[in-house]
Short mmCIF file of C-alpha atoms in Angstrom, two decimals:
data_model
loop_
_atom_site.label_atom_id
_atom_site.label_comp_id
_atom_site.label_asym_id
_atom_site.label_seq_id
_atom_site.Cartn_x
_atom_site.Cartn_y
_atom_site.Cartn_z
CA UNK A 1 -3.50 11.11 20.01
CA UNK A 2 -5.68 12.60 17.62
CA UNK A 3 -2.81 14.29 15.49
CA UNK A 4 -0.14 11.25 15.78
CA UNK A 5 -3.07 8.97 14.05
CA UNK A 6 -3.52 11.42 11.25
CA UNK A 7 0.09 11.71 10.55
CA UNK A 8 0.52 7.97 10.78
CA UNK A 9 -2.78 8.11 8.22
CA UNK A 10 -0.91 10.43 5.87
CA UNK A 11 1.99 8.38 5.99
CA UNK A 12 0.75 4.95 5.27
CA UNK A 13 -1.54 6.62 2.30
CA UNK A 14 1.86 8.17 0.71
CA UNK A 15 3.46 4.69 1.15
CA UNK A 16 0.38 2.89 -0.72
CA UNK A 17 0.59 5.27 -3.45
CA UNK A 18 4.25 4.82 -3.82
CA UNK A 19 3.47 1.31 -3.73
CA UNK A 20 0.72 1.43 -5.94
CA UNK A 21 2.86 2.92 -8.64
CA UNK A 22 5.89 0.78 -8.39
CA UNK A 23 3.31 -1.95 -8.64
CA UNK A 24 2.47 -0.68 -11.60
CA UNK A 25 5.34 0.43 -13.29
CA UNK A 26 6.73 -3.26 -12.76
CA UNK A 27 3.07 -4.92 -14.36
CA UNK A 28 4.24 -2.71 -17.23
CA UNK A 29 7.61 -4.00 -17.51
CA UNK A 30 6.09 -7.52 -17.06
CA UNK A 31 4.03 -7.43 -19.66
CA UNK A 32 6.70 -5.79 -22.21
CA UNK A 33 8.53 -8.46 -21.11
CA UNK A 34 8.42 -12.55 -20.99
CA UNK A 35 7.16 -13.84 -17.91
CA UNK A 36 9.51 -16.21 -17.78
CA UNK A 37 11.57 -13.70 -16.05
CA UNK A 38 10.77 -14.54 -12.54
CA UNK A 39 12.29 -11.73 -10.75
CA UNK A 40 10.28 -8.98 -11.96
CA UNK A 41 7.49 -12.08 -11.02
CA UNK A 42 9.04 -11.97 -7.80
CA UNK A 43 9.17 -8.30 -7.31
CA UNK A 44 5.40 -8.01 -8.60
CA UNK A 45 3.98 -10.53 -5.95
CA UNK A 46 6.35 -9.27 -2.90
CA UNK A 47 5.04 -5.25 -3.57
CA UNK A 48 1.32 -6.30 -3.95
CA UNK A 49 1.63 -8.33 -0.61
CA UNK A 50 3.41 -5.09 0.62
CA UNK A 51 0.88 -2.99 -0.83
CA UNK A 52 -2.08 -5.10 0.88
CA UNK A 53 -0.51 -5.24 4.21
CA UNK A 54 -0.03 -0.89 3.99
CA UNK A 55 -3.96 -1.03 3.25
CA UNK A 56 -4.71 -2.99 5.65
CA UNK A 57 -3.14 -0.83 8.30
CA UNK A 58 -4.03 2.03 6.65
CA UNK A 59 -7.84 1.01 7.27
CA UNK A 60 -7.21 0.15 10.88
CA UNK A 61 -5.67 2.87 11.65
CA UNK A 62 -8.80 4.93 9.88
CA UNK A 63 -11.28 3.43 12.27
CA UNK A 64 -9.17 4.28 15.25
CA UNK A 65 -9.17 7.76 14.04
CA UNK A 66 -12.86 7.72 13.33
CA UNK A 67 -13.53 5.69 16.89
CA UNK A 68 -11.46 8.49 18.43
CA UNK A 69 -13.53 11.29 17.36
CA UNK A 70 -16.75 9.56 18.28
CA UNK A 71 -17.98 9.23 14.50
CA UNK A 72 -18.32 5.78 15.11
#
């Protein structure tokens, strides 16, 4: 149980990094950009709601991992 949460740990903190950077590699383009261009709006709001969501799990899954060991 122990190792699956870690893995699934690792996993989600890849994805938010991933996430993270496509976040910010779109703010970029954004802001070279109008913002009149709603799609890269579009793509902005739908990865930060993705990249909330990944933290979000990613936290829950942290306290079941720390519950699990008897840290807390």
């Amino acid at each position: 149980m122990k190792d699956a949460l870690t893995i699934i740990a690792i996993v989600i903190a890849i994805v938010v990094i991933v996430e993270f950077i496509k976040l910010y590699l779109i703010h970029r383009k954004i802001n070279k950009t109008t913002m009149g261009e709603s799609g890269l709006y579009r793509r902005f709001i739908k990865n930060f709601k993705l990249l909330v969501l990944f933290t979000i799990v990613g936290a829950v899954v942290l306290i079941i991992n720390l519950i699990s060991e008897g840290i807390l």
